[in-house]
PDB file of C-alpha atoms in Angstrom:
ATOM      1  CA  MET A   1       4.900 -30.413  -4.408  1.00  0.00           C
ATOM      2  CA  ARG A   2       8.603 -31.084  -4.730  1.00  0.00           C
ATOM      3  CA  PRO A   3      10.908 -29.002  -2.487  1.00  0.00           C
ATOM      4  CA  ARG A   4      13.039 -26.369  -4.160  1.00  0.00           C
ATOM      5  CA  TYR A   5      16.628 -25.511  -3.383  1.00  0.00           C
ATOM      6  CA  VAL A   6      17.388 -21.779  -3.416  1.00  0.00           C
ATOM      7  CA  LEU A   7      20.826 -21.217  -4.894  1.00  0.00           C
ATOM      8  CA  LYS A   8      23.132 -19.120  -2.749  1.00  0.00           C
ATOM      9  CA  GLU A   9      24.294 -15.812  -4.187  1.00  0.00           C
ATOM     10  CA  GLU A  10      27.748 -14.887  -2.868  1.00  0.00           C
ATOM     11  CA  LEU A  11      28.367 -11.924  -5.161  1.00  0.00           C
ATOM     12  CA  SER A  12      26.020  -9.689  -7.145  1.00  0.00           C
ATOM     13  CA  ILE A  13      26.648  -6.948  -9.717  1.00  0.00           C
ATOM     14  CA  ARG A  14      23.652  -4.904 -10.825  1.00  0.00           C
ATOM     15  CA  LYS A  15      25.053  -1.482 -11.729  1.00  0.00           C
ATOM     16  CA  LEU A  16      27.950  -0.415 -13.948  1.00  0.00           C
ATOM     17  CA  VAL A  17      29.443   3.053 -13.618  1.00  0.00           C
ATOM     18  CA  THR A  18      31.998   3.107 -16.439  1.00  0.00           C
ATOM     19  CA  PHE A  19      33.157   0.597 -19.036  1.00  0.00           C
ATOM     20  CA  TYR A  20      35.947   1.665 -21.403  1.00  0.00           C
ATOM     21  CA  TYR A  21      38.438   0.017 -23.707  1.00  0.00           C
ATOM     22  CA  ARG A  22      40.844   2.903 -24.221  1.00  0.00           C
ATOM     23  CA  GLU A  23      43.887   3.468 -26.413  1.00  0.00           C
ATOM     24  CA  MET A  24      45.943   5.824 -24.267  1.00  0.00           C
ATOM     25  CA  SER A  25      48.418   8.232 -25.858  1.00  0.00           C
ATOM     26  CA  LYS A  26      52.068   8.464 -24.863  1.00  0.00           C
ATOM     27  CA  HIS A  27      51.108  11.647 -22.979  1.00  0.00           C
ATOM     28  CA  PHE A  28      48.498   9.884 -20.823  1.00  0.00           C
ATOM     29  CA  TYR A  29      48.370  11.347 -17.310  1.00  0.00           C
ATOM     30  CA  THR A  30      45.685  11.807 -14.696  1.00  0.00           C
ATOM     31  CA  ARG A  31      46.100  13.618 -11.414  1.00  0.00           C
ATOM     32  CA  GLY A  32      43.914  11.095  -9.717  1.00  0.00           C
ATOM     33  CA  GLU A  33      40.477  10.685  -8.210  1.00  0.00           C
ATOM     34  CA  LYS A  34      38.518   8.703  -5.676  1.00  0.00           C
ATOM     35  CA  HIS A  35      34.908   7.532  -5.759  1.00  0.00           C
ATOM     36  CA  ASP A  36      32.407   5.421  -3.834  1.00  0.00           C
ATOM     37  CA  PHE A  37      32.421   2.388  -6.149  1.00  0.00           C
ATOM     38  CA  TRP A  38      34.791  -0.403  -7.211  1.00  0.00           C
ATOM     39  CA  GLU A  39      37.049  -0.112 -10.240  1.00  0.00           C
ATOM     40  CA  PHE A  40      39.668  -2.228 -11.938  1.00  0.00           C
ATOM     41  CA  ILE A  41      42.236  -1.439 -14.615  1.00  0.00           C
ATOM     42  CA  TYR A  42      43.514  -4.134 -16.997  1.00  0.00           C
ATOM     43  CA  ILE A  43      46.558  -3.556 -19.230  1.00  0.00           C
ATOM     44  CA  ASP A  44      45.922  -5.108 -22.653  1.00  0.00           C
ATOM     45  CA  LYS A  45      48.954  -3.543 -24.314  1.00  0.00           C
ATOM     46  CA  GLY A  46      51.989  -1.548 -23.220  1.00  0.00           C
ATOM     47  CA  GLU A  47      53.069  -0.378 -19.773  1.00  0.00           C
ATOM     48  CA  VAL A  48      51.613   2.202 -17.395  1.00  0.00           C
ATOM     49  CA  GLU A  49      52.158   3.358 -13.850  1.00  0.00           C
ATOM     50  CA  PHE A  50      49.347   3.812 -11.349  1.00  0.00           C
ATOM     51  CA  PHE A  51      49.674   5.414  -7.955  1.00  0.00           C
ATOM     52  CA  THR A  52      47.377   5.193  -4.937  1.00  0.00           C
ATOM     53  CA  ASP A  53      47.440   6.115  -1.274  1.00  0.00           C
ATOM     54  CA  LEU A  54      48.866   2.639  -0.696  1.00  0.00           C
ATOM     55  CA  GLY A  55      51.704   2.619  -3.222  1.00  0.00           C
ATOM     56  CA  THR A  56      52.839   2.865  -6.836  1.00  0.00           C
ATOM     57  CA  TYR A  57      52.370   0.053  -9.347  1.00  0.00           C
ATOM     58  CA  HIS A  58      54.223  -0.551 -12.603  1.00  0.00           C
ATOM     59  CA  LEU A  59      51.778  -2.533 -14.740  1.00  0.00           C
ATOM     60  CA  ARG A  60      52.474  -4.481 -17.936  1.00  0.00           C
ATOM     61  CA  GLN A  61      50.354  -6.341 -20.448  1.00  0.00           C
ATOM     62  CA  GLY A  62      48.321  -8.967 -18.586  1.00  0.00           C
ATOM     63  CA  ASP A  63      48.230  -7.121 -15.233  1.00  0.00           C
ATOM     64  CA  ILE A  64      45.040  -6.041 -13.453  1.00  0.00           C
ATOM     65  CA  LEU A  65      44.792  -3.627 -10.520  1.00  0.00           C
ATOM     66  CA  PHE A  66      41.753  -3.115  -8.260  1.00  0.00           C
ATOM     67  CA  PHE A  67      40.758   0.153  -6.584  1.00  0.00           C
ATOM     68  CA  MET A  68      38.434  -0.224  -3.622  1.00  0.00           C
ATOM     69  CA  PRO A  69      35.822   2.492  -2.958  1.00  0.00           C
ATOM     70  CA  ASN A  70      37.221   5.838  -1.779  1.00  0.00           C
ATOM     71  CA  LEU A  71      40.830   4.920  -2.547  1.00  0.00           C
ATOM     72  CA  PHE A  72      42.647   7.786  -4.259  1.00  0.00           C
ATOM     73  CA  HIS A  73      44.322   6.688  -7.509  1.00  0.00           C
ATOM     74  CA  GLY A  74      45.818   8.097 -10.683  1.00  0.00           C
ATOM     75  CA  GLY A  75      48.079   7.016 -13.520  1.00  0.00           C
ATOM     76  CA  ARG A  76      50.459   7.949 -16.302  1.00  0.00           C
ATOM     77  CA  ALA A  77      52.167   6.535 -19.384  1.00  0.00           C
ATOM     78  CA  LEU A  78      55.664   5.135 -18.976  1.00  0.00           C
ATOM     79  CA  ASN A  79      58.614   6.074 -21.194  1.00  0.00           C
ATOM     80  CA  LYS A  80      56.331   7.970 -23.575  1.00  0.00           C
ATOM     81  CA  THR A  81      54.729   4.784 -24.848  1.00  0.00           C
ATOM     82  CA  THR A  82      51.116   4.157 -25.873  1.00  0.00           C
ATOM     83  CA  SER A  83      48.953   1.608 -24.105  1.00  0.00           C
ATOM     84  CA  ASN A  84      45.556  -0.069 -24.348  1.00  0.00           C
ATOM     85  CA  ILE A  85      43.647  -0.439 -21.091  1.00  0.00           C
ATOM     86  CA  ILE A  86      40.267  -1.667 -19.902  1.00  0.00           C
ATOM     87  CA  ILE A  87      38.612   0.446 -17.222  1.00  0.00           C
ATOM     88  CA  LEU A  88      35.536  -1.067 -15.608  1.00  0.00           C
ATOM     89  CA  SER A  89      33.830   0.333 -12.513  1.00  0.00           C
ATOM     90  CA  PHE A  90      30.754  -0.967 -10.759  1.00  0.00           C
ATOM     91  CA  GLU A  91      28.727  -1.009  -7.563  1.00  0.00           C
ATOM     92  CA  CYS A  92      29.001  -4.054  -5.342  1.00  0.00           C
ATOM     93  CA  ASP A  93      28.339  -4.363  -1.620  1.00  0.00           C
ATOM     94  CA  SER A  94      28.953  -8.125  -1.376  1.00  0.00           C
ATOM     95  CA  ALA A  95      31.098  -8.966   1.638  1.00  0.00           C
ATOM     96  CA  CYS A  96      33.443 -11.175  -0.387  1.00  0.00           C
ATOM     97  CA  MET A  97      34.791  -8.111  -2.254  1.00  0.00           C
ATOM     98  CA  SER A  98      36.854  -7.387   0.862  1.00  0.00           C
ATOM     99  CA  VAL A  99      39.611  -9.605  -0.562  1.00  0.00           C
ATOM    100  CA  PHE A 100      40.320  -6.845  -3.103  1.00  0.00           C
ATOM    101  CA  GLU A 101      40.842  -4.198  -0.440  1.00  0.00           C
ATOM    102  CA  GLY A 102      44.296  -2.765   0.139  1.00  0.00           C
ATOM    103  CA  GLU A 103      47.054  -3.610  -2.325  1.00  0.00           C
ATOM    104  CA  CYS A 104      45.456  -5.956  -4.828  1.00  0.00           C
ATOM    105  CA  HIS A 105      46.866  -6.645  -8.255  1.00  0.00           C
ATOM    106  CA  PHE A 106      47.140  -9.836 -10.306  1.00  0.00           C
ATOM    107  CA  ARG A 107      48.681 -11.144 -13.471  1.00  0.00           C
ATOM    108  CA  LEU A 108      45.748 -12.781 -15.231  1.00  0.00           C
ATOM    109  CA  GLN A 109      45.882 -16.448 -16.099  1.00  0.00           C
ATOM    110  CA  GLU A 110      44.684 -17.685 -19.481  1.00  0.00           C
ATOM    111  CA  ASP A 111      41.188 -18.702 -18.329  1.00  0.00           C
ATOM    112  CA  GLU A 112      40.705 -15.374 -16.521  1.00  0.00           C
ATOM    113  CA  TYR A 113      41.875 -13.476 -19.592  1.00  0.00           C
ATOM    114  CA  ARG A 114      39.361 -15.382 -21.711  1.00  0.00           C
ATOM    115  CA  ILE A 115      36.453 -14.422 -19.422  1.00  0.00           C
ATOM    116  CA  LEU A 116      37.523 -10.769 -19.503  1.00  0.00           C
ATOM    117  CA  SER A 117      37.602 -10.871 -23.294  1.00  0.00           C
ATOM    118  CA  PHE A 118      33.993 -12.151 -23.270  1.00  0.00           C
ATOM    119  CA  ILE A 119      33.005  -9.147 -21.144  1.00  0.00           C
ATOM    120  CA  VAL A 120      34.606  -6.768 -23.658  1.00  0.00           C
ATOM    121  CA  GLN A 121      33.009  -8.503 -26.639  1.00  0.00           C
ATOM    122  CA  GLU A 122      29.556  -8.242 -25.091  1.00  0.00           C
ATOM    123  CA  GLY A 123      30.246  -4.616 -24.155  1.00  0.00           C
ATOM    124  CA  LEU A 124      30.929  -3.812 -27.785  1.00  0.00           C
ATOM    125  CA  LEU A 125      27.532  -5.235 -28.740  1.00  0.00           C
ATOM    126  CA  ALA A 126      25.472  -3.884 -25.854  1.00  0.00           C
ATOM    127  CA  PHE A 127      26.282  -0.176 -25.606  1.00  0.00           C
ATOM    128  CA  ASP A 128      26.255   2.928 -27.780  1.00  0.00           C
ATOM    129  CA  PRO A 129      28.819   4.328 -28.239  1.00  0.00           C
ATOM    130  CA  PRO A 130      30.669   0.985 -28.030  1.00  0.00           C
ATOM    131  CA  VAL A 131      33.124   0.566 -25.175  1.00  0.00           C
ATOM    132  CA  ASP A 132      36.140   1.095 -27.467  1.00  0.00           C
ATOM    133  CA  SER A 133      34.848   4.410 -28.831  1.00  0.00           C
ATOM    134  CA  PRO A 134      36.860   7.556 -27.963  1.00  0.00           C
ATOM    135  CA  ASN A 135      33.498   9.346 -27.700  1.00  0.00           C
ATOM    136  CA  ILE A 136      32.169   7.333 -24.778  1.00  0.00           C
ATOM    137  CA  SER A 137      32.235   9.017 -21.392  1.00  0.00           C
ATOM    138  CA  GLY A 138      30.553   8.327 -18.105  1.00  0.00           C
ATOM    139  CA  CYS A 139      27.889   5.710 -17.642  1.00  0.00           C
ATOM    140  CA  PRO A 140      27.169   3.217 -20.502  1.00  0.00           C
ATOM    141  CA  HIS A 141      23.984   3.637 -22.562  1.00  0.00           C
ATOM    142  CA  GLU A 142      21.918   0.871 -24.104  1.00  0.00           C
ATOM    143  CA  ARG A 143      22.306   0.332 -27.828  1.00  0.00           C
ATOM    144  CA  GLU A 144      19.055   0.384 -29.807  1.00  0.00           C
ATOM    145  CA  ASP A 145      19.911  -2.769 -31.786  1.00  0.00           C
ATOM    146  CA  ALA A 146      21.643  -4.545 -28.893  1.00  0.00           C
ATOM    147  CA  VAL A 147      21.637  -8.328 -29.149  1.00  0.00           C
ATOM    148  CA  PHE A 148      19.405 -10.311 -26.830  1.00  0.00           C
ATOM    149  CA  GLY A 149      20.788 -10.911 -23.340  1.00  0.00           C
ATOM    150  CA  GLY A 150      23.975  -8.896 -23.815  1.00  0.00           C
ATOM    151  CA  GLU A 151      23.759  -6.910 -20.592  1.00  0.00           C
ATOM    152  CA  GLN A 152      22.906 -10.030 -18.614  1.00  0.00           C
ATOM    153  CA  LEU A 153      25.928 -11.807 -20.080  1.00  0.00           C
ATOM    154  CA  ILE A 154      28.138  -8.862 -19.080  1.00  0.00           C
ATOM    155  CA  ARG A 155      26.790  -9.121 -15.543  1.00  0.00           C
ATOM    156  CA  ASN A 156      27.182 -12.911 -15.446  1.00  0.00           C
ATOM    157  CA  TYR A 157      30.675 -12.921 -16.954  1.00  0.00           C
ATOM    158  CA  LEU A 158      31.750 -10.139 -14.599  1.00  0.00           C
ATOM    159  CA  GLU A 159      30.480 -12.044 -11.556  1.00  0.00           C
ATOM    160  CA  ILE A 160      32.217 -15.223 -12.752  1.00  0.00           C
ATOM    161  CA  PHE A 161      35.412 -13.263 -13.373  1.00  0.00           C
ATOM    162  CA  LEU A 162      35.393 -11.791  -9.867  1.00  0.00           C
ATOM    163  CA  ILE A 163      34.507 -15.101  -8.216  1.00  0.00           C
ATOM    164  CA  ARG A 164      37.460 -16.776  -9.954  1.00  0.00           C
ATOM    165  CA  LEU A 165      39.801 -14.029  -8.763  1.00  0.00           C
ATOM    166  CA  ILE A 166      38.390 -14.161  -5.219  1.00  0.00           C
ATOM    167  CA  ARG A 167      38.999 -17.910  -5.040  1.00  0.00           C
ATOM    168  CA  ARG A 168      42.556 -17.399  -6.263  1.00  0.00           C
ATOM    169  CA  ARG A 169      43.174 -14.504  -3.852  1.00  0.00           C
ATOM    170  CA  ARG A 170      41.878 -16.469  -0.868  1.00  0.00           C
ATOM    171  CA  ALA A 171      44.076 -19.448  -1.769  1.00  0.00           C
ATOM    172  CA  GLU A 172      47.112 -17.157  -1.950  1.00  0.00           C
ATOM    173  CA  GLN A 173      46.222 -15.587   1.404  1.00  0.00           C
ATOM    174  CA  ARG A 174      45.860 -19.009   3.041  1.00  0.00           C
ATOM    175  CA  ALA A 175      49.220 -20.074   1.652  1.00  0.00           C
ATOM    176  CA  SER A 176      50.931 -16.910   2.891  1.00  0.00           C
ATOM    177  CA  ARG A 177      49.569 -17.401   6.425  1.00  0.00           C
ATOM    178  CA  LYS A 178      51.199 -20.811   6.751  1.00  0.00           C
ATOM    179  CA  ALA A 179      54.558 -20.524   8.493  1.00  0.00           C
ATOM    180  CA  PRO A 180      56.880 -22.739   6.453  1.00  0.00           C
ATOM    181  CA  LEU A 181      59.314 -25.105   8.133  1.00  0.00           C
ATOM    182  CA  ILE A 182      63.049 -24.931   7.343  1.00  0.00           C
ATOM    183  CA  GLY A 183      62.728 -27.784   4.850  1.00  0.00           C
ATOM    184  CA  GLU A 184      59.764 -26.073   3.175  1.00  0.00           C
ATOM    185  CA  LYS A 185      61.755 -22.852   2.828  1.00  0.00           C
ATOM    186  CA  GLN A 186      64.568 -24.734   1.135  1.00  0.00           C
ATOM    187  CA  SER A 187      62.023 -26.478  -1.076  1.00  0.00           C
ATOM    188  CA  ASP A 188      60.483 -23.147  -2.083  1.00  0.00           C
ATOM    189  CA  GLU A 189      63.893 -21.643  -2.879  1.00  0.00           C
ATOM    190  CA  SER A 190      64.879 -24.667  -4.957  1.00  0.00           C
ATOM    191  CA  PHE A 191      61.638 -24.600  -6.856  1.00  0.00           C
ATOM    192  CA  SER A 192      61.919 -20.834  -7.481  1.00  0.00           C
ATOM    193  CA  ASN A 193      65.397 -21.340  -8.937  1.00  0.00           C
ATOM    194  CA  MET A 194      64.140 -24.141 -11.163  1.00  0.00           C
ATOM    195  CA  ILE A 195      61.267 -22.032 -12.476  1.00  0.00           C
ATOM    196  CA  HIS A 196      63.624 -19.153 -13.240  1.00  0.00           C
ATOM    197  CA  PHE A 197      65.951 -21.513 -15.114  1.00  0.00           C
ATOM    198  CA  LEU A 198      63.177 -23.051 -17.214  1.00  0.00           C
ATOM    199  CA  ARG A 199      61.702 -19.680 -18.151  1.00  0.00           C
ATOM    200  CA  SER A 200      65.166 -18.383 -19.059  1.00  0.00           C
ATOM    201  CA  HIS A 201      65.786 -21.411 -21.289  1.00  0.00           C
ATOM    202  CA  ILE A 202      62.339 -21.683 -22.840  1.00  0.00           C
ATOM    203  CA  ALA A 203      63.812 -22.295 -26.319  1.00  0.00           C
ATOM    204  CA  HIS A 204      65.793 -25.365 -25.196  1.00  0.00           C
ATOM    205  CA  ASN A 205      64.740 -28.987 -25.169  1.00  0.00           C
ATOM    206  CA  TYR A 206      65.479 -31.026 -22.070  1.00  0.00           C
ATOM    207  CA  THR A 207      64.779 -34.564 -20.992  1.00  0.00           C
ATOM    208  CA  LEU A 208      63.797 -35.354 -17.422  1.00  0.00           C
ATOM    209  CA  ASP A 209      67.235 -36.863 -16.804  1.00  0.00           C
ATOM    210  CA  GLN A 210      68.952 -33.722 -18.083  1.00  0.00           C
ATOM    211  CA  LEU A 211      66.908 -31.565 -15.723  1.00  0.00           C
ATOM    212  CA  CYS A 212      67.793 -33.871 -12.841  1.00  0.00           C
ATOM    213  CA  ASP A 213      71.490 -33.421 -13.670  1.00  0.00           C
ATOM    214  CA  ILE A 214      71.167 -29.637 -13.983  1.00  0.00           C
ATOM    215  CA  PHE A 215      69.279 -29.290 -10.692  1.00  0.00           C
ATOM    216  CA  ALA A 216      71.260 -32.041  -8.915  1.00  0.00           C
ATOM    217  CA  ILE A 217      68.130 -33.877  -7.816  1.00  0.00           C
ATOM    218  CA  SER A 218      66.709 -37.361  -8.290  1.00  0.00           C
ATOM    219  CA  ARG A 219      63.897 -38.091 -10.725  1.00  0.00           C
ATOM    220  CA  THR A 220      61.565 -38.862  -7.803  1.00  0.00           C
ATOM    221  CA  GLY A 221      62.572 -35.682  -5.967  1.00  0.00           C
ATOM    222  CA  LEU A 222      62.012 -33.512  -9.055  1.00  0.00           C
ATOM    223  CA  LYS A 223      58.621 -35.047  -9.733  1.00  0.00           C
ATOM    224  CA  MET A 224      57.525 -34.593  -6.111  1.00  0.00           C
ATOM    225  CA  LEU A 225      58.735 -30.981  -5.982  1.00  0.00           C
ATOM    226  CA  PHE A 226      56.813 -29.941  -9.106  1.00  0.00           C
ATOM    227  CA  LYS A 227      53.772 -31.967  -8.101  1.00  0.00           C
ATOM    228  CA  GLU A 228      53.713 -30.187  -4.740  1.00  0.00           C
ATOM    229  CA  HIS A 229      53.972 -26.681  -6.215  1.00  0.00           C
ATOM    230  CA  THR A 230      52.112 -26.988  -9.523  1.00  0.00           C
ATOM    231  CA  GLY A 231      50.100 -30.200  -9.413  1.00  0.00           C
ATOM    232  CA  ILE A 232      51.866 -31.456 -12.558  1.00  0.00           C
ATOM    233  CA  GLY A 233      55.278 -32.888 -13.452  1.00  0.00           C
ATOM    234  CA  ALA A 234      58.361 -30.909 -14.454  1.00  0.00           C
ATOM    235  CA  MET A 235      58.200 -31.807 -18.157  1.00  0.00           C
ATOM    236  CA  GLU A 236      54.499 -31.057 -18.384  1.00  0.00           C
ATOM    237  CA  TYR A 237      55.098 -27.689 -16.677  1.00  0.00           C
ATOM    238  CA  PHE A 238      57.900 -26.884 -19.130  1.00  0.00           C
ATOM    239  CA  ASN A 239      55.691 -27.834 -22.093  1.00  0.00           C
ATOM    240  CA  ARG A 240      52.895 -25.593 -20.842  1.00  0.00           C
ATOM    241  CA  GLN A 241      55.325 -22.698 -20.422  1.00  0.00           C
ATOM    242  CA  LYS A 242      56.409 -23.146 -24.046  1.00  0.00           C
ATOM    243  CA  ILE A 243      52.820 -23.102 -25.269  1.00  0.00           C
ATOM    244  CA  ASP A 244      51.992 -20.047 -23.136  1.00  0.00           C
ATOM    245  CA  ARG A 245      54.975 -18.295 -24.712  1.00  0.00           C
ATOM    246  CA  ALA A 246      53.796 -19.401 -28.167  1.00  0.00           C
ATOM    247  CA  LYS A 247      50.364 -17.893 -27.492  1.00  0.00           C
ATOM    248  CA  GLN A 248      51.979 -14.601 -26.525  1.00  0.00           C
ATOM    249  CA  LEU A 249      54.052 -14.560 -29.732  1.00  0.00           C
ATOM    250  CA  ILE A 250      50.957 -15.350 -31.807  1.00  0.00           C
ATOM    251  CA  ARG A 251      48.977 -12.561 -30.117  1.00  0.00           C
ATOM    252  CA  GLU A 252      51.818 -10.145 -30.794  1.00  0.00           C
ATOM    253  CA  GLU A 253      52.033 -11.361 -34.441  1.00  0.00           C
ATOM    254  CA  ASN A 254      55.708 -12.011 -33.787  1.00  0.00           C
ATOM    255  CA  GLY A 255      56.479 -14.342 -36.694  1.00  0.00           C
ATOM    256  CA  ASN A 256      54.578 -17.114 -38.466  1.00  0.00           C
ATOM    257  CA  ILE A 257      53.765 -20.505 -36.971  1.00  0.00           C
ATOM    258  CA  SER A 258      56.934 -22.131 -38.332  1.00  0.00           C
ATOM    259  CA  SER A 259      59.260 -19.457 -36.971  1.00  0.00           C
ATOM    260  CA  ILE A 260      57.535 -19.492 -33.575  1.00  0.00           C
ATOM    261  CA  ALA A 261      57.891 -23.277 -33.381  1.00  0.00           C
ATOM    262  CA  GLU A 262      61.573 -23.006 -34.263  1.00  0.00           C
ATOM    263  CA  SER A 263      62.190 -20.197 -31.756  1.00  0.00           C
ATOM    264  CA  LEU A 264      60.807 -22.402 -28.983  1.00  0.00           C
ATOM    265  CA  GLY A 265      63.022 -25.355 -29.860  1.00  0.00           C
ATOM    266  CA  TYR A 266      60.467 -27.644 -31.480  1.00  0.00           C
ATOM    267  CA  SER A 267      61.952 -30.152 -33.900  1.00  0.00           C
ATOM    268  CA  SER A 268      59.070 -29.719 -36.343  1.00  0.00           C
ATOM    269  CA  VAL A 269      55.925 -27.703 -36.911  1.00  0.00           C
ATOM    270  CA  HIS A 270      53.958 -30.945 -36.682  1.00  0.00           C
ATOM    271  CA  HIS A 271      55.277 -31.673 -33.184  1.00  0.00           C
ATOM    272  CA  PHE A 272      54.602 -28.075 -32.128  1.00  0.00           C
ATOM    273  CA  SER A 273      51.045 -28.159 -33.499  1.00  0.00           C
ATOM    274  CA  ARG A 274      50.337 -31.466 -31.783  1.00  0.00           C
ATOM    275  CA  GLN A 275      51.508 -30.130 -28.409  1.00  0.00           C
ATOM    276  CA  PHE A 276      49.588 -26.878 -28.918  1.00  0.00           C
ATOM    277  CA  LYS A 277      46.404 -28.784 -29.761  1.00  0.00           C
ATOM    278  CA  ARG A 278      46.812 -31.055 -26.733  1.00  0.00           C
ATOM    279  CA  LEU A 279      47.176 -28.160 -24.294  1.00  0.00           C
ATOM    280  CA  SER A 280      44.840 -25.630 -25.927  1.00  0.00           C
ATOM    281  CA  ASP A 281      42.126 -27.682 -27.639  1.00  0.00           C
ATOM    282  CA  MET A 282      42.876 -25.829 -30.865  1.00  0.00           C
ATOM    283  CA  THR A 283      45.681 -25.663 -33.409  1.00  0.00           C
ATOM    284  CA  PRO A 284      48.090 -22.688 -33.565  1.00  0.00           C
ATOM    285  CA  SER A 285      46.323 -21.474 -36.709  1.00  0.00           C
ATOM    286  CA  GLU A 286      42.908 -21.705 -35.060  1.00  0.00           C
ATOM    287  CA  TYR A 287      44.225 -19.843 -32.024  1.00  0.00           C
ATOM    288  CA  ALA A 288      45.751 -17.156 -34.247  1.00  0.00           C
ATOM    289  CA  ARG A 289      42.455 -16.664 -36.072  1.00  0.00           C
ATOM    290  CA  SER A 290      40.480 -16.409 -32.849  1.00  0.00           C
ATOM    291  CA  ILE A 291      42.868 -13.921 -31.287  1.00  0.00           C
ATOM    292  CA  LEU A 292      43.111 -11.832 -34.460  1.00  0.00           C
ATOM    293  CA  ALA A 293      39.338 -11.714 -34.752  1.00  0.00           C
ATOM    294  CA  ARG A 294      38.970 -10.636 -31.150  1.00  0.00           C
ATOM    295  CA  THR A 295      41.777  -8.094 -31.422  1.00  0.00           C
ATOM    296  CA  LYS A 296      40.237  -6.607 -34.557  1.00  0.00           C
ATOM    297  CA  ARG A 297      36.907  -6.200 -32.749  1.00  0.00           C
ATOM    298  CA  ILE A 298      38.268  -4.535 -29.630  1.00  0.00           C
ATOM    299  CA  GLY A 299      40.835  -2.374 -31.359  1.00  0.00           C
ATOM    300  CA  GLY A 300      43.789  -3.926 -29.450  1.00  0.00           C
TER     301      GLY A 300
END
């Protein structure tokens, strides 16, 4: 008989407590609560403020905030604006969840956002009322005509989502524990200034030589600095920032493909589409259709 290898289980989710996709009114306010399970809040649209025993957090679209068990927390709308939020709470006693204790909030990256959207999509199919219904309250209930494997996919996607965030959180904690040398501090400050400049001039087109002149650094020095901090070159980083901005504009339905390409400084729609396809594995039109379909399903 061949030996078997038992796969290690680092994190396990078996029980959900609440799962909502909520459109909050401009009068949204809650005095606060605390409970003996984990919860996270994701902002899919708008801005809200949440307060805990540890501090107050101003959250925007793309932000996620974790509440560890027995942490008091509440929230309210900001500036009388509406918002869409995902509220998901669950039981988990895995030791690795300790990285989310204390002050723990993230701005989701594209791959993390995609996994969270899968969780919501499966939630819409698995429960009755669906997770975006204003009538849902308390613990989810199984839908009579639920598709095969939906609840298991929610569990699997949720575990994957948390594992990805735990890896990222641990990497950030390791980096913060390293005491930088004087040269590293200067390097970090220079890089931070460069990033701010590129994001502030996202609609411009620059060559590598132009960036070297602007930042007063050699081509080799610029390449090494970006490689050290991002793992990619300066021009590739700038191109990815442009495409990330394009995705945001598409999600917000802020103009057609041609106007978005023009607003980001692309010389032609063809060049824009080629770059978008290279970095996203889909064309701008395909991305727009996928986002619109998802948004229509989850009411966002």
